[in-house]
Amino acid sequence: MKVLEEMAALIRERERFFLVSHINPDGDAIGSMLGLAAALESLGKEVWPYLDEEIPRSYAWLPGVEKIRYSLPPDSRWTAIVLDCGDLSRIGGAAEFVDSLQEVLVLDHHEVSGDLGHLRLVEPIFATGALVFYLLRELSVPLTREIAENLYTAIFSDTGGFRFQQTTAEAFSMAKELAEAGADPAKIAEMLTEHYPLSRFCLLKLVLERLRLLAEGKVAISVLKSEDYERCQATKSDPEDFATFLRSIDGVEVTALVKEVKPGEISVSLRSRGRVNVARFAARFGGGGHRCAAGFRLKDDPGRFYHILRQELEALFA
Ligand code: 5GP
Ligand code: MN
C-alpha cells in the first residue's frame, strides 16, 4: 500500500504527534490510540493521546492509559493522527484544533467515513488496530507487550471477540503475532467481557422491558432515556453493544437502540445481520459506520424520534 509507505516516511520525519479518535470511544479507538502512542514513543517521538471524556471503565486497565491527556496542546506544532474516524464532526472537543493543524493523517476502516485528512489510509478491514499493526510493521517497530495488548484489544473489540463477519484468517494471524508479543488472550477477553458494572444490567433490564419486534420479527428496537442513566447510576458507555446483543434474537435482521445521551440529544446504535446495510441507513440521518454496525446522533426528543425510526425501519422490509 503506497499510502502506508508515505505515512511511515512522514512519521519518521516528524517529532510530535497528537492522537485522537471518535467520541464515545470503543476498544478499537482506545486500543489503536494507545498502541500507536507506545510505538511512537519507542521511536523517540513526543505523543499527546487525547480523549475529551473520561476513559470508559472497561478500558481503564489498558497499559499506557496514564499517557492520555484530557486537554488540548497549548501550541499547534503537532502532526495529528486521527484513528477509527474520518469525520471532523465525530472527534468532539478536538475538532477545531485538528482542523487548524498543517498535517492530519487518518487511519480508518469505516465503510461510510468522512473526508478528513491530508493523508488517508481508509480500508475496509476488521479493525483500525489492524491498520496500526501494518503501519508499525512498515516503521519496523518491534512489538512490545504494551503495543500488543492494546492492538489485541482493538481487534478483539471490533471483531466481537473474533466472531463477526470480518473475522478473517488475517485477523487470527495478527492475533497470533500479538499473543506471541505478550498479549494474553484469556486476560483480555476477561477484562472486556466479564467485569461489567451492575449499572449495565440495570439498563439492560429497561432495554428488554421496552423491546419491540417489528416487521414480523425482523426488526428489534428499544430506547433508553436520560433519566434511566440517573436511575441506574450508569455512565454513557454502560450500554455499549446492547444493539449487538439484541441481534442474537432468532429471526432479527436489524436492531436499533435509541439512547438519549443528554436531554434532547440522541444517539442511535444500529446493527444488522448482513442483509441490510445499516451504514447506508445511518447516512440518511448524517451518521455512518459499517454494513453491520453503524450509528448516528441528532437533536430530537427520543419518544418522537422513536416513532419516526420505527416507520423507517419497517419500510426497509415492506
Ligand atoms: P455504536 O453503536 O457502537 O456506537 O457504533 C457502531 C458503529 O457505528 C461504530 O463503528 C461507530 O464508529 C459508528 N457510528 C456510531 N455513531 C456514529 C455517528 O454518529 N456517525 C458516524 N459516522 N458513525 C457512527
Ligand atoms: Mn473501529
mmCIF file of C-alpha atoms and ligand atoms in Angstrom:
data_model
loop_
_atom_site.group_PDB
_atom_site.id
_atom_site.type_symbol
_atom_site.label_atom_id
_atom_site.label_comp_id
_atom_site.label_asym_id
_atom_site.label_seq_id
_atom_site.Cartn_x
_atom_site.Cartn_y
_atom_site.Cartn_z
ATOM 1 C CA MET A 1 0.000 0.000 0.000
ATOM 2 C CA LYS A 2 1.612 3.197 -1.196
ATOM 3 C CA VAL A 3 -0.134 5.408 1.357
ATOM 4 C CA LEU A 4 1.280 3.238 4.149
ATOM 5 C CA GLU A 5 4.813 3.959 2.894
ATOM 6 C CA GLU A 6 4.046 7.669 2.624
ATOM 7 C CA MET A 7 2.668 7.729 6.166
ATOM 8 C CA ALA A 8 5.661 5.882 7.552
ATOM 9 C CA ALA A 9 8.045 8.279 5.782
ATOM 10 C CA LEU A 10 6.225 11.295 7.157
ATOM 11 C CA ILE A 11 6.112 9.851 10.681
ATOM 12 C CA ARG A 12 9.868 9.232 10.605
ATOM 13 C CA GLU A 13 10.433 12.893 9.770
ATOM 14 C CA ARG A 14 8.095 14.425 12.345
ATOM 15 C CA GLU A 15 8.660 14.623 16.119
ATOM 16 C CA ARG A 16 5.339 15.488 17.775
ATOM 17 C CA PHE A 17 2.072 13.620 17.328
ATOM 18 C CA PHE A 18 -1.413 14.494 18.505
ATOM 19 C CA LEU A 19 -3.503 11.293 18.557
ATOM 20 C CA VAL A 20 -7.276 11.405 18.607
ATOM 21 C CA SER A 21 -10.243 9.156 17.907
ATOM 22 C CA HIS A 22 -14.028 9.406 17.886
ATOM 23 C CA ILE A 23 -16.445 10.412 20.616
ATOM 24 C CA ASN A 24 -17.877 7.519 22.660
ATOM 25 C CA PRO A 25 -14.566 5.724 22.178
ATOM 26 C CA ASP A 26 -14.668 1.923 21.988
ATOM 27 C CA GLY A 27 -11.940 -0.705 22.336
ATOM 28 C CA ASP A 28 -10.721 -0.184 18.774
ATOM 29 C CA ALA A 29 -10.478 3.586 19.232
ATOM 30 C CA ILE A 30 -8.622 3.423 22.550
ATOM 31 C CA GLY A 31 -6.516 0.325 21.807
ATOM 32 C CA SER A 32 -5.380 1.773 18.461
ATOM 33 C CA MET A 33 -4.523 5.086 20.079
ATOM 34 C CA LEU A 34 -2.541 3.606 22.998
ATOM 35 C CA GLY A 35 -0.817 1.008 20.804
ATOM 36 C CA LEU A 36 0.297 3.714 18.385
ATOM 37 C CA ALA A 37 1.301 6.039 21.249
ATOM 38 C CA ALA A 38 3.589 3.375 22.743
ATOM 39 C CA ALA A 39 5.117 2.647 19.329
ATOM 40 C CA LEU A 40 5.778 6.310 18.554
ATOM 41 C CA GLU A 41 7.390 6.742 21.968
ATOM 42 C CA SER A 42 9.647 3.788 21.239
ATOM 43 C CA LEU A 43 10.817 5.737 18.159
ATOM 44 C CA GLY A 44 11.685 8.677 20.429
ATOM 45 C CA LYS A 45 8.679 10.768 19.408
ATOM 46 C CA GLU A 46 6.583 13.002 21.630
ATOM 47 C CA VAL A 47 2.921 11.961 21.799
ATOM 48 C CA TRP A 48 -0.276 13.606 23.014
ATOM 49 C CA PRO A 49 -3.030 10.933 23.024
ATOM 50 C CA TYR A 50 -6.245 12.868 23.584
ATOM 51 C CA LEU A 51 -9.675 11.936 24.904
ATOM 52 C CA ASP A 52 -12.298 14.541 25.689
ATOM 53 C CA GLU A 53 -14.233 12.384 28.091
ATOM 54 C CA GLU A 54 -13.215 10.090 30.886
ATOM 55 C CA ILE A 55 -11.967 6.720 29.633
ATOM 56 C CA PRO A 56 -14.771 4.091 29.831
ATOM 57 C CA ARG A 57 -14.298 1.818 32.843
ATOM 58 C CA SER A 58 -13.877 -1.282 30.692
ATOM 59 C CA TYR A 59 -10.672 0.122 29.132
ATOM 60 C CA ALA A 60 -9.143 1.823 32.160
ATOM 61 C CA TRP A 61 -6.841 -1.176 32.768
ATOM 62 C CA LEU A 62 -5.044 -0.895 29.416
ATOM 63 C CA PRO A 63 -1.280 -0.370 29.650
ATOM 64 C CA GLY A 64 -0.341 3.241 28.936
ATOM 65 C CA VAL A 65 -3.686 4.837 29.952
ATOM 66 C CA GLU A 66 -1.735 7.282 32.117
ATOM 67 C CA LYS A 67 -0.429 8.841 28.883
ATOM 68 C CA ILE A 68 -3.913 10.025 27.927
ATOM 69 C CA ARG A 69 -4.397 13.799 28.063
ATOM 70 C CA TYR A 70 -7.808 15.307 28.664
ATOM 71 C CA SER A 71 -6.857 18.775 27.423
ATOM 72 C CA LEU A 72 -5.565 20.146 24.126
ATOM 73 C CA PRO A 73 -1.922 21.103 23.471
ATOM 74 C CA PRO A 74 -1.070 24.787 24.001
ATOM 75 C CA ASP A 75 0.525 25.171 20.540
ATOM 76 C CA SER A 76 -0.146 23.887 17.039
ATOM 77 C CA ARG A 77 3.231 22.323 16.174
ATOM 78 C CA TRP A 78 1.762 18.821 16.044
ATOM 79 C CA THR A 79 1.002 16.269 13.359
ATOM 80 C CA ALA A 80 -2.448 14.829 14.006
ATOM 81 C CA ILE A 81 -3.191 11.144 13.628
ATOM 82 C CA VAL A 82 -6.941 10.504 13.656
ATOM 83 C CA LEU A 83 -7.871 6.893 14.403
ATOM 84 C CA ASP A 84 -11.055 4.910 13.713
ATOM 85 C CA CYS A 85 -12.809 8.006 12.382
ATOM 86 C CA GLY A 86 -12.619 10.057 9.198
ATOM 87 C CA ASP A 87 -15.021 12.780 10.033
ATOM 88 C CA LEU A 88 -14.260 16.040 11.867
ATOM 89 C CA SER A 89 -17.751 16.152 13.381
ATOM 90 C CA ARG A 90 -17.070 12.838 15.196
ATOM 91 C CA ILE A 91 -13.940 13.884 17.063
ATOM 92 C CA GLY A 92 -15.656 16.024 19.668
ATOM 93 C CA GLY A 93 -13.730 18.708 21.551
ATOM 94 C CA ALA A 94 -10.577 18.406 19.410
ATOM 95 C CA ALA A 95 -12.290 19.190 16.091
ATOM 96 C CA GLU A 96 -11.265 22.844 15.865
ATOM 97 C CA PHE A 97 -7.718 22.068 16.950
ATOM 98 C CA VAL A 98 -7.308 19.271 14.387
ATOM 99 C CA ASP A 99 -8.807 21.494 11.702
ATOM 100 C CA SER A 100 -6.148 24.117 12.441
ATOM 101 C CA LEU A 101 -3.177 21.731 12.006
ATOM 102 C CA GLN A 102 -0.989 21.604 8.901
ATOM 103 C CA GLU A 103 -0.811 17.803 8.728
ATOM 104 C CA VAL A 104 -3.590 15.373 9.525
ATOM 105 C CA LEU A 105 -3.205 11.633 8.964
ATOM 106 C CA VAL A 106 -6.299 9.412 9.089
ATOM 107 C CA LEU A 107 -6.410 5.666 9.732
ATOM 108 C CA ASP A 108 -9.956 4.384 9.472
ATOM 109 C CA HIS A 109 -11.836 1.252 8.458
ATOM 110 C CA HIS A 110 -15.400 2.546 8.199
ATOM 111 C CA GLU A 111 -17.345 1.989 5.005
ATOM 112 C CA VAL A 112 -19.140 5.306 5.442
ATOM 113 C CA SER A 113 -16.314 7.546 6.650
ATOM 114 C CA GLY A 114 -15.733 11.279 6.113
ATOM 115 C CA ASP A 115 -13.130 13.061 4.005
ATOM 116 C CA LEU A 116 -10.911 14.345 6.803
ATOM 117 C CA GLY A 117 -7.116 14.294 6.439
ATOM 118 C CA HIS A 118 -4.237 15.142 4.148
ATOM 119 C CA LEU A 119 -3.033 11.546 4.067
ATOM 120 C CA ARG A 120 -5.725 8.904 4.444
ATOM 121 C CA LEU A 121 -5.460 5.178 4.978
ATOM 122 C CA VAL A 122 -9.092 4.080 4.809
ATOM 123 C CA GLU A 123 -9.502 0.346 4.254
ATOM 124 C CA PRO A 124 -12.463 -1.942 4.987
ATOM 125 C CA ILE A 125 -10.520 -4.177 7.372
ATOM 126 C CA PHE A 126 -11.750 -5.756 10.651
ATOM 127 C CA ALA A 127 -10.313 -3.060 12.945
ATOM 128 C CA THR A 128 -8.385 0.199 12.876
ATOM 129 C CA GLY A 129 -5.953 -1.615 15.180
ATOM 130 C CA ALA A 130 -5.036 -3.778 12.164
ATOM 131 C CA LEU A 131 -4.110 -0.670 10.156
ATOM 132 C CA VAL A 132 -1.943 0.472 13.074
ATOM 133 C CA PHE A 133 -0.349 -3.005 13.090
ATOM 134 C CA TYR A 134 0.618 -2.652 9.397
ATOM 135 C CA LEU A 135 1.864 0.896 9.935
ATOM 136 C CA LEU A 136 4.129 -0.302 12.759
ATOM 137 C CA ARG A 137 5.427 -3.097 10.551
ATOM 138 C CA GLU A 138 6.214 -0.518 7.860
ATOM 139 C CA LEU A 139 8.048 1.520 10.519
ATOM 140 C CA SER A 140 9.917 -1.640 11.701
ATOM 141 C CA VAL A 141 8.776 -1.043 15.293
ATOM 142 C CA PRO A 142 9.276 -4.156 17.465
ATOM 143 C CA LEU A 143 6.023 -5.213 19.160
ATOM 144 C CA THR A 144 6.324 -4.702 22.918
ATOM 145 C CA ARG A 145 3.813 -6.162 25.354
ATOM 146 C CA GLU A 146 2.211 -2.712 25.748
ATOM 147 C CA ILE A 147 1.711 -2.329 21.993
ATOM 148 C CA ALA A 148 0.497 -5.932 21.667
ATOM 149 C CA GLU A 149 -2.095 -5.723 24.475
ATOM 150 C CA ASN A 150 -3.568 -2.542 23.062
ATOM 151 C CA LEU A 151 -3.752 -3.740 19.465
ATOM 152 C CA TYR A 152 -5.140 -7.121 20.522
ATOM 153 C CA THR A 153 -7.841 -5.264 22.483
ATOM 154 C CA ALA A 154 -8.646 -3.175 19.398
ATOM 155 C CA ILE A 155 -9.032 -6.283 17.239
ATOM 156 C CA PHE A 156 -10.907 -8.282 19.879
ATOM 157 C CA SER A 157 -13.396 -5.421 20.326
ATOM 158 C CA ASP A 158 -14.196 -4.770 16.699
ATOM 159 C CA THR A 159 -14.453 -8.430 15.737
ATOM 160 C CA GLY A 160 -16.794 -9.065 18.694
ATOM 161 C CA GLY A 161 -14.227 -11.452 20.161
ATOM 162 C CA PHE A 162 -13.325 -12.972 16.765
ATOM 163 C CA ARG A 163 -16.974 -13.712 15.900
ATOM 164 C CA PHE A 164 -18.112 -11.118 13.355
ATOM 165 C CA GLN A 165 -18.159 -11.402 9.574
ATOM 166 C CA GLN A 166 -14.878 -9.558 9.006
ATOM 167 C CA THR A 167 -13.050 -12.050 11.242
ATOM 168 C CA THR A 168 -10.666 -13.327 8.572
ATOM 169 C CA ALA A 169 -7.664 -15.625 8.717
ATOM 170 C CA GLU A 170 -5.656 -12.386 8.656
ATOM 171 C CA ALA A 171 -7.272 -11.397 11.993
ATOM 172 C CA PHE A 172 -6.114 -14.656 13.549
ATOM 173 C CA SER A 173 -2.581 -14.421 12.191
ATOM 174 C CA MET A 174 -2.317 -10.892 13.538
ATOM 175 C CA ALA A 175 -3.721 -12.043 16.886
ATOM 176 C CA LYS A 176 -1.127 -14.825 16.921
ATOM 177 C CA GLU A 177 1.722 -12.342 16.463
ATOM 178 C CA LEU A 178 0.274 -10.091 19.145
ATOM 179 C CA ALA A 179 -0.124 -13.027 21.546
ATOM 180 C CA GLU A 180 3.487 -14.022 20.872
ATOM 181 C CA ALA A 181 4.499 -10.444 21.682
ATOM 182 C CA GLY A 182 2.840 -10.655 25.110
ATOM 183 C CA ALA A 183 -0.903 -10.035 24.720
ATOM 184 C CA ASP A 184 -2.710 -12.552 26.951
ATOM 185 C CA PRO A 185 -5.916 -13.631 25.095
ATOM 186 C CA ALA A 186 -7.696 -15.003 28.168
ATOM 187 C CA LYS A 187 -6.899 -11.955 30.298
ATOM 188 C CA ILE A 188 -8.015 -9.502 27.612
ATOM 189 C CA ALA A 189 -11.232 -11.417 26.909
ATOM 190 C CA GLU A 190 -11.948 -11.476 30.638
ATOM 191 C CA MET A 191 -11.248 -7.769 31.119
ATOM 192 C CA LEU A 192 -13.503 -6.879 28.192
ATOM 193 C CA THR A 193 -16.410 -9.251 28.802
ATOM 194 C CA GLU A 194 -16.515 -10.341 32.443
ATOM 195 C CA HIS A 195 -16.238 -7.186 34.527
ATOM 196 C CA TYR A 196 -19.367 -5.220 33.689
ATOM 197 C CA PRO A 197 -20.731 -2.885 36.355
ATOM 198 C CA LEU A 198 -24.146 -3.676 37.817
ATOM 199 C CA SER A 199 -25.432 -0.397 36.322
ATOM 200 C CA ARG A 200 -25.121 -2.015 32.868
ATOM 201 C CA PHE A 201 -27.572 -4.738 33.891
ATOM 202 C CA CYS A 202 -29.945 -2.164 35.350
ATOM 203 C CA LEU A 203 -30.038 -0.504 31.889
ATOM 204 C CA LEU A 204 -30.311 -3.858 30.136
ATOM 205 C CA LYS A 205 -33.406 -4.695 32.181
ATOM 206 C CA LEU A 206 -35.071 -1.490 30.927
ATOM 207 C CA VAL A 207 -33.998 -2.145 27.334
ATOM 208 C CA LEU A 208 -35.534 -5.631 27.462
ATOM 209 C CA GLU A 209 -38.745 -4.408 29.093
ATOM 210 C CA ARG A 210 -39.180 -1.865 26.276
ATOM 211 C CA LEU A 211 -38.097 -4.165 23.462
ATOM 212 C CA ARG A 212 -40.451 -4.178 20.477
ATOM 213 C CA LEU A 213 -40.289 -6.515 17.492
ATOM 214 C CA LEU A 214 -41.458 -5.071 14.166
ATOM 215 C CA ALA A 215 -41.703 -6.225 10.543
ATOM 216 C CA GLU A 216 -42.698 -9.775 11.516
ATOM 217 C CA GLY A 217 -39.802 -10.077 13.919
ATOM 218 C CA LYS A 218 -37.102 -8.799 11.563
ATOM 219 C CA VAL A 219 -36.563 -5.544 13.465
ATOM 220 C CA ALA A 220 -35.856 -5.170 17.187
ATOM 221 C CA ILE A 221 -35.991 -1.696 18.688
ATOM 222 C CA SER A 222 -35.671 -0.276 22.181
ATOM 223 C CA VAL A 223 -34.960 3.003 23.915
ATOM 224 C CA LEU A 224 -33.075 4.462 26.880
ATOM 225 C CA LYS A 225 -33.930 7.895 28.246
ATOM 226 C CA SER A 226 -31.601 10.229 30.097
ATOM 227 C CA GLU A 227 -33.437 9.653 33.390
ATOM 228 C CA ASP A 228 -32.705 5.901 33.050
ATOM 229 C CA TYR A 229 -28.983 6.608 33.276
ATOM 230 C CA GLU A 230 -29.595 8.530 36.503
ATOM 231 C CA ARG A 231 -31.880 5.852 37.895
ATOM 232 C CA CYS A 232 -29.288 3.152 37.208
ATOM 233 C CA GLN A 233 -26.331 5.389 38.139
ATOM 234 C CA ALA A 234 -24.972 4.420 34.765
ATOM 235 C CA THR A 235 -22.356 6.020 32.540
ATOM 236 C CA LYS A 236 -22.728 6.733 28.828
ATOM 237 C CA SER A 237 -20.610 3.716 27.905
ATOM 238 C CA ASP A 238 -22.605 1.218 30.005
ATOM 239 C CA PRO A 239 -24.983 0.215 27.180
ATOM 240 C CA GLU A 240 -22.088 -0.493 24.776
ATOM 241 C CA ASP A 241 -23.094 -3.213 22.310
ATOM 242 C CA PHE A 242 -26.629 -3.785 23.626
ATOM 243 C CA ALA A 243 -27.725 -3.452 19.998
ATOM 244 C CA THR A 244 -25.398 -6.353 19.139
ATOM 245 C CA PHE A 245 -26.901 -8.439 21.918
ATOM 246 C CA LEU A 246 -30.440 -7.850 20.596
ATOM 247 C CA ARG A 247 -29.321 -9.039 17.146
ATOM 248 C CA SER A 248 -28.887 -12.519 18.628
ATOM 249 C CA ILE A 249 -32.696 -12.926 18.742
ATOM 250 C CA ASP A 250 -33.599 -15.572 16.184
ATOM 251 C CA GLY A 251 -35.114 -14.046 13.046
ATOM 252 C CA VAL A 252 -33.986 -10.490 13.762
ATOM 253 C CA GLU A 253 -32.235 -8.809 10.818
ATOM 254 C CA VAL A 254 -31.802 -5.259 12.128
ATOM 255 C CA THR A 255 -31.675 -3.779 15.632
ATOM 256 C CA ALA A 256 -31.866 -0.178 16.783
ATOM 257 C CA LEU A 257 -31.249 1.249 20.225
ATOM 258 C CA VAL A 258 -32.242 4.876 20.725
ATOM 259 C CA LYS A 259 -30.223 6.403 23.577
ATOM 260 C CA GLU A 260 -30.927 9.845 24.979
ATOM 261 C CA VAL A 261 -27.345 10.805 25.821
ATOM 262 C CA LYS A 262 -28.289 14.265 27.105
ATOM 263 C CA PRO A 263 -31.782 15.706 27.462
ATOM 264 C CA GLY A 264 -32.963 16.317 23.874
ATOM 265 C CA GLU A 265 -29.890 14.734 22.282
ATOM 266 C CA ILE A 266 -29.993 11.178 20.994
ATOM 267 C CA SER A 267 -27.518 8.655 19.723
ATOM 268 C CA VAL A 268 -28.806 5.664 17.778
ATOM 269 C CA SER A 269 -26.946 2.349 17.567
ATOM 270 C CA LEU A 270 -27.794 0.107 14.630
ATOM 271 C CA ARG A 271 -26.822 -3.497 13.962
ATOM 272 C CA SER A 272 -27.598 -5.773 11.033
ATOM 273 C CA ARG A 273 -27.171 -9.465 10.425
ATOM 274 C CA GLY A 274 -25.834 -8.602 6.941
ATOM 275 C CA ARG A 275 -28.736 -8.312 4.501
ATOM 276 C CA VAL A 276 -29.430 -4.667 5.291
ATOM 277 C CA ASN A 277 -26.583 -2.153 5.087
ATOM 278 C CA VAL A 278 -27.085 -0.089 8.267
ATOM 279 C CA ALA A 279 -24.175 2.258 7.417
ATOM 280 C CA ARG A 280 -26.223 3.473 4.458
ATOM 281 C CA PHE A 281 -29.332 3.698 6.607
ATOM 282 C CA ALA A 282 -27.395 5.749 9.206
ATOM 283 C CA ALA A 283 -26.041 8.036 6.456
ATOM 284 C CA ARG A 284 -29.626 9.174 5.782
ATOM 285 C CA PHE A 285 -29.528 10.747 9.252
ATOM 286 C CA GLY A 286 -25.999 12.136 8.926
ATOM 287 C CA GLY A 287 -24.263 9.155 10.538
ATOM 288 C CA GLY A 288 -22.161 6.292 9.267
ATOM 289 C CA GLY A 289 -20.258 3.160 10.245
ATOM 290 C CA HIS A 290 -20.062 -0.334 8.808
ATOM 291 C CA ARG A 291 -22.509 -2.542 6.902
ATOM 292 C CA CYS A 292 -23.398 -4.475 10.084
ATOM 293 C CA ALA A 293 -22.748 -1.836 12.797
ATOM 294 C CA ALA A 294 -23.492 1.838 12.429
ATOM 295 C CA GLY A 295 -24.977 4.821 14.182
ATOM 296 C CA PHE A 296 -25.901 8.468 14.161
ATOM 297 C CA ARG A 297 -26.626 11.327 16.536
ATOM 298 C CA LEU A 298 -29.204 14.059 16.385
ATOM 299 C CA LYS A 299 -31.083 16.583 18.459
ATOM 300 C CA ASP A 300 -34.637 15.395 18.962
ATOM 301 C CA ASP A 301 -36.993 14.082 21.579
ATOM 302 C CA PRO A 302 -36.361 10.322 21.989
ATOM 303 C CA GLY A 303 -40.073 9.476 22.126
ATOM 304 C CA ARG A 304 -40.856 11.437 18.970
ATOM 305 C CA PHE A 305 -37.842 10.122 17.070
ATOM 306 C CA TYR A 306 -38.530 6.541 18.192
ATOM 307 C CA HIS A 307 -41.750 6.614 16.172
ATOM 308 C CA ILE A 308 -40.075 8.043 13.064
ATOM 309 C CA LEU A 309 -37.374 5.408 13.301
ATOM 310 C CA ARG A 310 -39.921 2.605 13.711
ATOM 311 C CA GLN A 311 -41.590 3.632 10.456
ATOM 312 C CA GLU A 312 -38.283 3.950 8.576
ATOM 313 C CA LEU A 313 -37.142 0.529 9.779
ATOM 314 C CA GLU A 314 -40.453 -1.127 8.964
ATOM 315 C CA ALA A 315 -40.241 0.390 5.469
ATOM 316 C CA LEU A 316 -36.972 -1.489 4.897
ATOM 317 C CA PHE A 317 -38.939 -4.740 4.931
ATOM 318 C CA ALA A 318 -42.223 -3.555 3.374
HETATM 319 P P1 5GP B 1 -22.036 2.125 18.292
HETATM 320 O O1 5GP B 1 -23.432 1.728 18.032
HETATM 321 O O2 5GP B 1 -21.249 1.038 18.945
HETATM 322 O O3 5GP B 1 -21.917 3.445 18.972
HETATM 323 O O4 5GP B 1 -21.361 2.358 16.867
HETATM 324 C C1 5GP B 1 -21.357 1.361 15.884
HETATM 325 C C2 5GP B 1 -20.512 1.787 14.708
HETATM 326 O O5 5GP B 1 -21.085 2.924 14.058
HETATM 327 C C3 5GP B 1 -19.099 2.203 15.090
HETATM 328 O O6 5GP B 1 -18.231 1.742 14.106
HETATM 329 C C4 5GP B 1 -19.161 3.712 15.116
HETATM 330 O O7 5GP B 1 -17.915 4.273 14.809
HETATM 331 C C5 5GP B 1 -20.219 4.028 14.073
HETATM 332 N N1 5GP B 1 -21.014 5.208 14.487
HETATM 333 C C6 5GP B 1 -21.777 5.328 15.592
HETATM 334 N N2 5GP B 1 -22.358 6.540 15.681
HETATM 335 C C7 5GP B 1 -21.938 7.225 14.583
HETATM 336 C C8 5GP B 1 -22.176 8.562 14.089
HETATM 337 O O8 5GP B 1 -22.892 9.369 14.689
HETATM 338 N N3 5GP B 1 -21.560 8.886 12.916
HETATM 339 C C9 5GP B 1 -20.750 8.009 12.231
HETATM 340 N N4 5GP B 1 -20.187 8.426 11.079
HETATM 341 N N5 5GP B 1 -20.509 6.772 12.673
HETATM 342 C C10 5GP B 1 -21.084 6.361 13.827
HETATM 343 MN MN MN B 2 -13.346 0.510 14.739
#
